[in-house]
Short mmCIF file of C-alpha atoms and ligand atoms in Angstrom, two decimals:
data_model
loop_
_atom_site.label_atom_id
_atom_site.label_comp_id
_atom_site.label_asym_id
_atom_site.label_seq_id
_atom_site.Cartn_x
_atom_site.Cartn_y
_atom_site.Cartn_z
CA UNK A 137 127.37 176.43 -57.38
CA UNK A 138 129.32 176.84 -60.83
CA UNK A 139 131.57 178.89 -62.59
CA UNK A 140 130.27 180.54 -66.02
CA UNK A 141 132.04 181.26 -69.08
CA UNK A 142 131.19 183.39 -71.94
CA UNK A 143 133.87 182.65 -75.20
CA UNK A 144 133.16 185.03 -78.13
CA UNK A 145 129.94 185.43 -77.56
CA UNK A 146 128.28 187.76 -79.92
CA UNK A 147 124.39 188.27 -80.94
CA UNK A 148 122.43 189.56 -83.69
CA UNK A 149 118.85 190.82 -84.08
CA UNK A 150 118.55 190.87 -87.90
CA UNK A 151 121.47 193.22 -89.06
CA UNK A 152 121.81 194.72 -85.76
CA UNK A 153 124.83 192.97 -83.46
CA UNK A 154 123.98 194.15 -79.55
CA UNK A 155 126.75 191.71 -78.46
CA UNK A 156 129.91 192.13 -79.81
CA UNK A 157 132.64 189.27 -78.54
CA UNK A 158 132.49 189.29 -75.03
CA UNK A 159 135.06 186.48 -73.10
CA UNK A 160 134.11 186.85 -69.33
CA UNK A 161 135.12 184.09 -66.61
CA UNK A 162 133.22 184.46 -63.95
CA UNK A 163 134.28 182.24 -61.04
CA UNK A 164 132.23 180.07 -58.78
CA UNK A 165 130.32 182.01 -55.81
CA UNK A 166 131.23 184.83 -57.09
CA UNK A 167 128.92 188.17 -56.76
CA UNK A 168 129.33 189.68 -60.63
CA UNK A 169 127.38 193.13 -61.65
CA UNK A 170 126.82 193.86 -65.37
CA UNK A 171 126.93 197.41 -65.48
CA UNK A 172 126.21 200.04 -68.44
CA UNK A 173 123.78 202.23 -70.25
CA UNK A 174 120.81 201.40 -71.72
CA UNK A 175 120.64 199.85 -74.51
CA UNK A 176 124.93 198.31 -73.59
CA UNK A 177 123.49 194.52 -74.09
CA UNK A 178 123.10 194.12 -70.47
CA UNK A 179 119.73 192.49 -70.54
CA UNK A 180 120.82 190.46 -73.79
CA UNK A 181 123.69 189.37 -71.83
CA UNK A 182 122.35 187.86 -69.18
CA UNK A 183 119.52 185.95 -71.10
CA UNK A 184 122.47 184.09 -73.37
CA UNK A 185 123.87 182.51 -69.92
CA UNK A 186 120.34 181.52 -68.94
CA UNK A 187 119.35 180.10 -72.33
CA UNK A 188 116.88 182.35 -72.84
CA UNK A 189 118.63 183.81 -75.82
CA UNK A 190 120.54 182.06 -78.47
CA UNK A 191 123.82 183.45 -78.78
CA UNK A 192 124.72 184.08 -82.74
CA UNK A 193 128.34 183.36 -82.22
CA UNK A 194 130.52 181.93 -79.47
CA UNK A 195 130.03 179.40 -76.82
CA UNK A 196 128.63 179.51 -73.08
CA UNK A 197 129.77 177.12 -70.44
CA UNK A 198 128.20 176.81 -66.92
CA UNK A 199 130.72 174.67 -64.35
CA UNK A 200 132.97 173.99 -67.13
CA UNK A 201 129.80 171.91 -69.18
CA UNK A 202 129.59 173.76 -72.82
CA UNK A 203 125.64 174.71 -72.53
CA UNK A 204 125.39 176.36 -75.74
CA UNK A 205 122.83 174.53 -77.15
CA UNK A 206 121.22 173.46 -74.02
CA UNK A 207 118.06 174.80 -72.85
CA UNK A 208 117.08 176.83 -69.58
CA UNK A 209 115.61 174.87 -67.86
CA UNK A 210 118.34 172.19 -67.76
CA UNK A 211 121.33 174.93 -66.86
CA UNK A 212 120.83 175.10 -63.82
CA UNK A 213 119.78 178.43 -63.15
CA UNK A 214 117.13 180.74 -61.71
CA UNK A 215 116.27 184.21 -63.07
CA UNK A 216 114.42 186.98 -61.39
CA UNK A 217 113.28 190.12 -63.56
CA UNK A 218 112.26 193.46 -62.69
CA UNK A 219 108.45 192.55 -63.00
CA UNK A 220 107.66 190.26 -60.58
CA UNK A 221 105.52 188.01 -62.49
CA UNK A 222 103.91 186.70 -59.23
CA UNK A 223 100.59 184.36 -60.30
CA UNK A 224 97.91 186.71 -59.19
CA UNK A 225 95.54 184.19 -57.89
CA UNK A 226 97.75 182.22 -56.12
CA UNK A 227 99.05 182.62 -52.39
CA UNK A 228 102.58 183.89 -51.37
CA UNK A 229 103.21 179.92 -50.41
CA UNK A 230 101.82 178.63 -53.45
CA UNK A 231 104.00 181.49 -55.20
CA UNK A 232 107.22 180.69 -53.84
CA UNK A 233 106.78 176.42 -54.53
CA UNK A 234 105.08 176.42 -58.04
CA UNK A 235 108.32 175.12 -59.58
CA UNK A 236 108.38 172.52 -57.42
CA UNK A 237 105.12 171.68 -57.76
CA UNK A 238 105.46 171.45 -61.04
CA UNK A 239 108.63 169.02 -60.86
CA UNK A 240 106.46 166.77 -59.17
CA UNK A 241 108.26 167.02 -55.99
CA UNK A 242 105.79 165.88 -52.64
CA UNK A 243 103.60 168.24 -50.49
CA UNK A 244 105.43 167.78 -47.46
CA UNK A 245 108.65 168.30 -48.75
CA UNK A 246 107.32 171.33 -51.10
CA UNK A 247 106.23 172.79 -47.29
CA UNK A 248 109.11 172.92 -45.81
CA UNK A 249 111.34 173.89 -48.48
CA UNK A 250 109.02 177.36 -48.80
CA UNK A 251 109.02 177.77 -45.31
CA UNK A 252 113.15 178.00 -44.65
CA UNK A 253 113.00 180.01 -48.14
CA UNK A 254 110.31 182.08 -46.26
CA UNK A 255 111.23 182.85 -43.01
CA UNK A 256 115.12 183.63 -44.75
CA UNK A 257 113.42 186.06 -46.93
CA UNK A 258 110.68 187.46 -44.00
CA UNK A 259 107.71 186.67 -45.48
CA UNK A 260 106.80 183.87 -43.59
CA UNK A 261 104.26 185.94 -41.65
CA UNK A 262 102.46 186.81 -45.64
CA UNK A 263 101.78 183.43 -46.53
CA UNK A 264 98.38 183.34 -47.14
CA UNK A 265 98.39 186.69 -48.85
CA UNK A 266 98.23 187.27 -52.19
CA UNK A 267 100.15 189.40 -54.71
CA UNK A 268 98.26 192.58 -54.74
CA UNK A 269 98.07 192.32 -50.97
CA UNK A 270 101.58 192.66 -50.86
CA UNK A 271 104.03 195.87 -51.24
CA UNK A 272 106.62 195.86 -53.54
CA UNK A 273 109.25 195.09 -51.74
CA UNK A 274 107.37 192.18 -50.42
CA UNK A 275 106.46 191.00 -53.90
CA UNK A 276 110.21 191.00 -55.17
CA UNK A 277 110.99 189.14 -52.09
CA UNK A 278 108.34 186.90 -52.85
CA UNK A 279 109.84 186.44 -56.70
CA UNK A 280 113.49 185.91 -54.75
CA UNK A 281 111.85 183.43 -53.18
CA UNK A 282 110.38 181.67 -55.90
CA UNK A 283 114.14 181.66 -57.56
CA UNK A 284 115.63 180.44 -54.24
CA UNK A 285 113.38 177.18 -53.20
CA UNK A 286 114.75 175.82 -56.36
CA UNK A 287 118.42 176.17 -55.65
CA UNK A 288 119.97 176.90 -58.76
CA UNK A 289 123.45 176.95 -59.32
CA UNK A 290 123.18 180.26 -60.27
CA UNK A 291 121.42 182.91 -59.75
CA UNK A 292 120.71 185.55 -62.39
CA UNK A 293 118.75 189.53 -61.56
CA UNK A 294 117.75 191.44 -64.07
CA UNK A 295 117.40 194.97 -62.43
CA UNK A 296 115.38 193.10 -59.40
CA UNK A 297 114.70 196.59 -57.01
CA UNK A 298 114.55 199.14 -60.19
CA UNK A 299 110.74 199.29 -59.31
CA UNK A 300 111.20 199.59 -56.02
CA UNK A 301 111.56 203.54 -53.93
CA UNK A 302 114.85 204.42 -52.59
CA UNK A 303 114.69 203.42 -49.56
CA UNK A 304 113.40 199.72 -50.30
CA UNK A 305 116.17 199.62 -52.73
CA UNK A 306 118.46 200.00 -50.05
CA UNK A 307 117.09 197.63 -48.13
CA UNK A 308 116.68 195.02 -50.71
CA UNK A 309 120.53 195.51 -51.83
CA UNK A 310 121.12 194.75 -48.20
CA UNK A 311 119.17 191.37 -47.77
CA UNK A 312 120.68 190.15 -51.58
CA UNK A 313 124.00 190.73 -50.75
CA UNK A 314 123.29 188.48 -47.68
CA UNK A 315 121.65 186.28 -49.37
CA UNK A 316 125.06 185.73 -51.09
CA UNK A 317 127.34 185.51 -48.24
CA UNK A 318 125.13 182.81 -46.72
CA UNK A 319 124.08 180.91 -49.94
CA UNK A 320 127.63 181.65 -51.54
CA UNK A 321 125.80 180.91 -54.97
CA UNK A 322 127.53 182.46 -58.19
CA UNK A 323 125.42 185.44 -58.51
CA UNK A 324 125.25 187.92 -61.80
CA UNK A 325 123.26 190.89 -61.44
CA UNK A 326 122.34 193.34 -63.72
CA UNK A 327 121.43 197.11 -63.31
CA UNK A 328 122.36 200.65 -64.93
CA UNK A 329 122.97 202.01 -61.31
CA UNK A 330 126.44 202.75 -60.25
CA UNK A 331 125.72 202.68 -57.07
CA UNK A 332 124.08 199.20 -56.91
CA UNK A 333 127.22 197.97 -58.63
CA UNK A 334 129.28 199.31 -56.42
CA UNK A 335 127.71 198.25 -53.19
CA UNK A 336 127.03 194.63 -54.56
CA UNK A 337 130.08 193.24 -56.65
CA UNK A 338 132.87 191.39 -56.05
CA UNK A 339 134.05 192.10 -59.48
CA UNK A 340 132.18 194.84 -61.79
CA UNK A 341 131.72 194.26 -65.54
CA UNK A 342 131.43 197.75 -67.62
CA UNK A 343 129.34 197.64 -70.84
CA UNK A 344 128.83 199.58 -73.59
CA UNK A 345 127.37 199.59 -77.34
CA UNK A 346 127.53 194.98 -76.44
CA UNK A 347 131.16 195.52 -75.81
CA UNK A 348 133.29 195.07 -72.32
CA UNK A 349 134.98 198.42 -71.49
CA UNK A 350 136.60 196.74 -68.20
CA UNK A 351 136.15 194.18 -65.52
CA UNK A 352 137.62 194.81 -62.06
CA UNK A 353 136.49 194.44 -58.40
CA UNK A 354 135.08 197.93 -57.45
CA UNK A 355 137.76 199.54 -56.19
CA UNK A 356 139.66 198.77 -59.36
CA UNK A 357 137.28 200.66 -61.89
CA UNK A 358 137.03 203.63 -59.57
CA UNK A 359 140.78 203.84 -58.73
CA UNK A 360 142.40 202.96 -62.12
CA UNK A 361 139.95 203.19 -65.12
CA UNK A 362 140.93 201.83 -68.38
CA UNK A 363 139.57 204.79 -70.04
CA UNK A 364 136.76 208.16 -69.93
CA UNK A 365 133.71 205.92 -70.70
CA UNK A 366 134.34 203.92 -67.44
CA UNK A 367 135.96 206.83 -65.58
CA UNK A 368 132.38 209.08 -65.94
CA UNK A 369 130.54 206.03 -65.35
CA UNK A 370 131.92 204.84 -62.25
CA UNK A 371 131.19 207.01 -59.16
CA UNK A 372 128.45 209.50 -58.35
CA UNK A 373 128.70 212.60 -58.72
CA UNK A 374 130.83 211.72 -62.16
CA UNK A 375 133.68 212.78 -62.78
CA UNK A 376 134.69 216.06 -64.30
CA UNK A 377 136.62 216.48 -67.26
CA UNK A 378 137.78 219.26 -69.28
CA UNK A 379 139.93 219.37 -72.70
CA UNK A 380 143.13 220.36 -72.77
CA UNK A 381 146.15 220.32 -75.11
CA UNK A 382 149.67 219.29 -74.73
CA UNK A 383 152.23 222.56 -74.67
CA UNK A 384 155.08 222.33 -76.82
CA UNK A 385 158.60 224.80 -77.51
CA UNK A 386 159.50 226.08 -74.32
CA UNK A 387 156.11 224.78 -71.82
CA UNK A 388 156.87 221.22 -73.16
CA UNK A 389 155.51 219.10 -70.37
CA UNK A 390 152.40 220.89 -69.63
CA UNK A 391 149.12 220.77 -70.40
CA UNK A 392 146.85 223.74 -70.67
CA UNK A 393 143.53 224.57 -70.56
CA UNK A 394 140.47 226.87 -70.16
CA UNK A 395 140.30 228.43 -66.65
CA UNK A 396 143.67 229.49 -67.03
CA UNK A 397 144.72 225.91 -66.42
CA UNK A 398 148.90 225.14 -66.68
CA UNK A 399 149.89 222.16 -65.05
CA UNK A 400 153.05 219.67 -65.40
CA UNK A 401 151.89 216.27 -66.77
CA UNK A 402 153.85 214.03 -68.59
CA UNK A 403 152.45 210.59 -70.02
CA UNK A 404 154.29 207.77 -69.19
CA UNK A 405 153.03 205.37 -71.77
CA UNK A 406 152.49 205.86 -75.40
CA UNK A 407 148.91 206.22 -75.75
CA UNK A 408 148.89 210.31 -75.35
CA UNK A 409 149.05 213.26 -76.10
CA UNK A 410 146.87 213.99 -73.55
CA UNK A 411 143.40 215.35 -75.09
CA UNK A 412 141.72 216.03 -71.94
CA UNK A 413 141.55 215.64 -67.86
CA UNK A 414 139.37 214.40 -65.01
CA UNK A 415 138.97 215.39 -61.46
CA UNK A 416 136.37 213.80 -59.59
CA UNK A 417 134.43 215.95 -57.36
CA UNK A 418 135.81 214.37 -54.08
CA UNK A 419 139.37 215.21 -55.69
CA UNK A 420 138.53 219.42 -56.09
CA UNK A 421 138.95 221.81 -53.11
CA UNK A 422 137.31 225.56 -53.38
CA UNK A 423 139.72 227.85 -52.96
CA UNK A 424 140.14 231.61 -53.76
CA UNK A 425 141.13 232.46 -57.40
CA UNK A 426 144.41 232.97 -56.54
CA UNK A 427 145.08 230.14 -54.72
CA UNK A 428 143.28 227.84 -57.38
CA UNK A 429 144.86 225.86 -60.27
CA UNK A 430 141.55 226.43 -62.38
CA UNK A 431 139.80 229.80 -62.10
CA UNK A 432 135.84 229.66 -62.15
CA UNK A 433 132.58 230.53 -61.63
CA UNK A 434 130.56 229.46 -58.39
CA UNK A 435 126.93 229.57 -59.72
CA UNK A 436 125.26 227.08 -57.59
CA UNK A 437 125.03 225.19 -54.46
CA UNK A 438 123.33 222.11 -53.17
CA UNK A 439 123.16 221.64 -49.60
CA UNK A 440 122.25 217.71 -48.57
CA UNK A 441 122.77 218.12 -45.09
CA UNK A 442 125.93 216.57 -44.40
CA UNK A 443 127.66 217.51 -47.95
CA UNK A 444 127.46 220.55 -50.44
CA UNK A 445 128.17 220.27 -54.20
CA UNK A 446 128.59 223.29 -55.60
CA UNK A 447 128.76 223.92 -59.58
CA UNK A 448 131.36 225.75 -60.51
CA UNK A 449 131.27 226.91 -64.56
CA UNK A 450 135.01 226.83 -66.30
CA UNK A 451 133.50 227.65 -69.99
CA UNK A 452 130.05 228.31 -71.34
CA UNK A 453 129.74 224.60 -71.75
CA UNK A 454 131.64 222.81 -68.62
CA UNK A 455 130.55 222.71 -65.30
CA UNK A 456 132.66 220.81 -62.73
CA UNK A 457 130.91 219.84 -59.61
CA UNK A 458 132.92 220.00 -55.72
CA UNK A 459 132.08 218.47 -53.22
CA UNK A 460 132.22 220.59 -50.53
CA UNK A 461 132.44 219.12 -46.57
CA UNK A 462 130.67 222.73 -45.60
CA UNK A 463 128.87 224.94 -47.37
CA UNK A 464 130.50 227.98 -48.76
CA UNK A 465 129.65 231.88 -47.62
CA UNK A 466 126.86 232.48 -49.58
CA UNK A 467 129.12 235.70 -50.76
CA UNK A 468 131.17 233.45 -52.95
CA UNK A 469 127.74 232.22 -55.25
CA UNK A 470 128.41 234.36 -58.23
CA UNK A 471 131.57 234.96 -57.54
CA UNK A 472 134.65 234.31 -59.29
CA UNK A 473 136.81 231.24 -57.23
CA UNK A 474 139.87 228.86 -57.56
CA UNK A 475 139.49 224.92 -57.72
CA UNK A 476 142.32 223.23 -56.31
CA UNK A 477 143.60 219.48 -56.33
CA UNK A 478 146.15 217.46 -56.16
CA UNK A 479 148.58 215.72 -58.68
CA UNK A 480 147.06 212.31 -57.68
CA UNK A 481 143.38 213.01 -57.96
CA UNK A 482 144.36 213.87 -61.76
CA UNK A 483 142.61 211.13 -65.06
CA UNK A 484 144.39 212.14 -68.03
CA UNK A 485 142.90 210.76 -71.26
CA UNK A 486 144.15 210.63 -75.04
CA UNK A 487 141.61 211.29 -77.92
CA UNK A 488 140.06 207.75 -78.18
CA UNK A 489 138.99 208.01 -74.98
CA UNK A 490 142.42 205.46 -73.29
CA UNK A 491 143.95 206.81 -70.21
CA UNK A 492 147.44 208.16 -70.40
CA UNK A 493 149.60 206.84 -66.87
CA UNK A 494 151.24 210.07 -66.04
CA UNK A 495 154.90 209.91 -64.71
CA UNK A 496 155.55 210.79 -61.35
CA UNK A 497 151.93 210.65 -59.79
CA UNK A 498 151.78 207.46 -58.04
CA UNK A 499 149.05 204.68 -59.20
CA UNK A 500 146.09 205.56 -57.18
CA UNK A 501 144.67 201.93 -55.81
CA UNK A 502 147.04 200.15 -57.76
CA UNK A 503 148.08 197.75 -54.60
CA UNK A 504 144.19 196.81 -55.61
CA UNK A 505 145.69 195.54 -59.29
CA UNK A 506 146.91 192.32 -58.05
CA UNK A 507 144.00 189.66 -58.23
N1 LIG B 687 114.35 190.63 -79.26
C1 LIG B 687 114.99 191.68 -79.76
N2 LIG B 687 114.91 192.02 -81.06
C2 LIG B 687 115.58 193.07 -81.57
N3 LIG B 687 116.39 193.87 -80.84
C3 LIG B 687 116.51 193.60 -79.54
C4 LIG B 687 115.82 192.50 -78.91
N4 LIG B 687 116.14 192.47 -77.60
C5 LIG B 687 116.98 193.52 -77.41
N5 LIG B 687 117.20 194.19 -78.56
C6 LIG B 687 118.09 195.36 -78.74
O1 LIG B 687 119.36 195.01 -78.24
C7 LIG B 687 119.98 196.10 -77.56
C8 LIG B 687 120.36 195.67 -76.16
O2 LIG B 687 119.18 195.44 -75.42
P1 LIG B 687 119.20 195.01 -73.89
O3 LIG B 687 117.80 194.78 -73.48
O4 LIG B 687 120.15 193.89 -73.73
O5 LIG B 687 119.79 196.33 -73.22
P2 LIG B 687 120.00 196.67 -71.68
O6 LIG B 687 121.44 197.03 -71.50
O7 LIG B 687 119.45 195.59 -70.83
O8 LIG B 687 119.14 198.01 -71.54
P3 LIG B 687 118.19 198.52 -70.30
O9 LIG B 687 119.14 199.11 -69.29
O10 LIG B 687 117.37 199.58 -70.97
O11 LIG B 687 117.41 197.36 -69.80
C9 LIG B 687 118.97 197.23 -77.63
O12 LIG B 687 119.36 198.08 -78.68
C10 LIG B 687 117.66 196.54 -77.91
O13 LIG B 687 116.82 197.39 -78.64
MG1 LIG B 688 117.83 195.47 -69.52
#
C-alpha cells in the first residue's frame, strides 16, 4: 500500500497541454475516482502515476519515493484497462499468473497464488477456459485477476466495466469496491460515469479541459459544489439551472427570472451578482401555478416504475426536470403548472461559473466539510 502524489503535474502532446497543473494527495488505501468528460485528461492522468506517460512538467511520488523518472514496472503498480487484453490462447490460470511467470517466480507457488486470486474473484470454477469462452464480465474479472496475483501497491482502472451491460456493471462495482475493503490497497479509478463515482469513492476528483474543478468525498461535491461545471456534473438527473439577474432600486435583494420567477437571495460572499440558479430535480415539487414559485409547462412524463420525471419547459430553450414520487393526472401534461422548492435546495452561481453562498439558507452538507 502507498500514498501517491501528483505536484504540478502538467503534459503536452506537441502544442496541445491536456494536463494543466494538477497537485492531488491521495492517501494510502484510499478508494479515489477521477471523474470528467471526455477528453478532461482522465486517461492521461492516470497513465503519468503508472509511468506509462511522461509527465512534461511536475513531479509524481508513490509512498513518498519521487518516481518521476522511474519506469512502470518498478512503481509498484498494476493497471487494468477497459479492453481486457486477455492472451487469447492461453487458459484463465495461465491468464491470471503470466506476470509471475514471467518474474521467474516457481510453479507451485505461481498455483496457489492464482488460485486464492481465483476463487476471491469466482472464477476458480473457469480455469481451464479460455478467453472467448468466457463472458465479459468473466473476462474483466479474469484481467482483475491478472492485476491482483501481483499485489501492487496500487491499483489503477481505467474505465474497467464501461464494456460491460448494466446490470454486470452493477455487479462488478459491487465485487471492486470489496475488493477494496478487504485488500485496503490505494485504489484510483477512472470513469466518465457519475454514478460509478459516486457509488465507489472515498474522495471524488472532478476534471475538466486537464484541470481539477474539485476534490471532495461524495457527499461533498453533491452537497456543496465549488461551482456549475461540478454542480451539473454531479448527480443524475443533473441539475437544473436557469439565468437570472439581480433586482436593483426598490426589489434590491431579489433575483428574477423567466417563469415569472422573484425570489429573495442575497450572496453572502463577494463572488456574485448572481447570474443564474440551480434546483436539482429531487429539490422541485409540482404544484399548481398558483401555488408555484416558477410557472411552466408540463410537456412530458417518464414513468420508471417507482419514480416519474416529468419535463417541465420554463422558456423555449430550458427544460427543468422533477422528480416526481407519483405520477401526475395525466390532465396536467400540457398544462400550465407551478414548480415549487425550498430556500435550501437553491445553487446560485456568478458569471464564471463560482457559486455565490447565499445568506440565510443554511450550508446544505456542510457538517460533511470537515475532513
Ligand atoms: N498520445 C497522444 N497524443 C496526442 N494527444 C493525445 C494523446 N493521448 C491523449 N491525447 C489527447 O489528450 C486529451 C486527453 O485524453 P485522455 O485520453 O486523457 O482523455 P479521457 O478523459 O480519458 O477521455 P475518455 O473519457 O474519452 O477516455 C484528449 O484531447 C486526447 O485527444
Ligand atoms: Mg480515457
Amino acid at each position: 500500500m502507498a500514498s501517491v502524489s501528483l505536484e504540478s503535474v502538467s503534459k503536452n502532446f506537441g502544442t496541445h497541454t491536456v494536463i494543466q497543473g494538477v497537485d492531488l494527495e491521495i492517501n494510502d488505501g484510499e478508494f479515489v475516482v477521477f471523474v470528467g468528460p471526455s477528453g478532461c485528461g482522465k486517461s492521461t492522468l492516470l497513465r503519468i502515476v503508472a509511468g506509462l506517460v511522461a509527465a512534461s512538467k511536475g513531479a509524481v511520488k508513490i509512498g513518498g519515493d519521487d518516481v518521476t523518472d522511474v519506469p512502470a514496472s518498478k512503481r509498484g503498480v498494476a493497471f487494468v484497462f477497459q479492453s481486457y487484453a486477455l492472451y487469447p490462447h492461453m487458459s484463465v490460470a495461465r491468464n491470471i499468473g503470466f506476470a509471475l511467470e514471467t518474474l521467474g517466480m516457481a510453479k507451485d507457488a505461481i498455483s496457489q497464488k492464482v488460485s486464492t486470486v481465483a476463487r476471491m474473484l469466482k472464477v476458480d470454477h473457469l480455469m481451464e477456459r479460455r478467453p472467448r469462452e468466457l463472458s465479459g464480465g468473466q473476462r474483466q474479472r479474469v484481467a482483475i485477476g491478472r492485476a491482483l496475483v501481483r499485489q501492487p501497491e496500487i491499483f489503477l482502472f481505467d474505465e474497467p466495466l464501461s464494456n460491460l451491460d448494466s446490470d454486470l456493471r452493477m455487479e462488478m462495482r459491487m465485487e471492486i469496491a470489496k475488493l477494496h475493503d478487504v485488500l485496503k490497497t490505494t485504489m484510483i479509478y477512472v470513469t466518465h460515469d457519475q454514478s460509478e463515482a459516486m457509488t465507489l469513492a472515498d474522495r471524488i476528483v472532478v476534471l475538466n479541459h486537464g484541470r481539477i474543478e474539485q476534490v471532495g468525498t461524495p457527499q461533498q461535491l453533491y452537497h456543496t459544489p465549488d461551482n456549475r461545471f461540478v454542480a451539473g456534473f454531479i448527480g443524475s438527473p443533473r441539475m437544473n439551472f436557469l439565468a437570472v439577474s439581480p433586482q436593483t432600486g426598490a426589489n434590491a435583494g431579489r433575483i428574477a427570472g423567466p417563469g415569472n420567477l422573484s425570489m429573495a437571495m442575497v450572496a453572502s460572499n463577494p463572488t456574485g451578482p448572481i447570474a443564474e440558479i440551480g434546483v436539482r430535480p429531487e429539490g422541485l415539487r409540482l404544484v399548481s401555478e398558483a401555488d408555484g414559485r416558477i410557472a411552466c409547462t408540463l410537456e412530458r412524463v417518464e414513468d420508471l416504475g417507482h419514480e416519474h420525471f416529468g419535463y417541465c419547459r420554463i422558456t423555449e430553450d430550458t427544460v427543468w426536470v422533477v422528480r416526481l414520487a407519483s405520477a401526475p393526472s395525466s390532465d396536467q401534461i400540457g398544462k400550465t403548472v407551478g414548480l415549487d422548492f425550498a430556500d435550501s435546495a437553491v445553487f446560485a452561481f456568478a458569471g464564471d461559473g463560482k457559486r455565490v453562498l447565499l445568506k440565510g439558507a443554511p450550508e446544505a452538507g456542510a457538517e460533511a466539510r470537515e475532513p
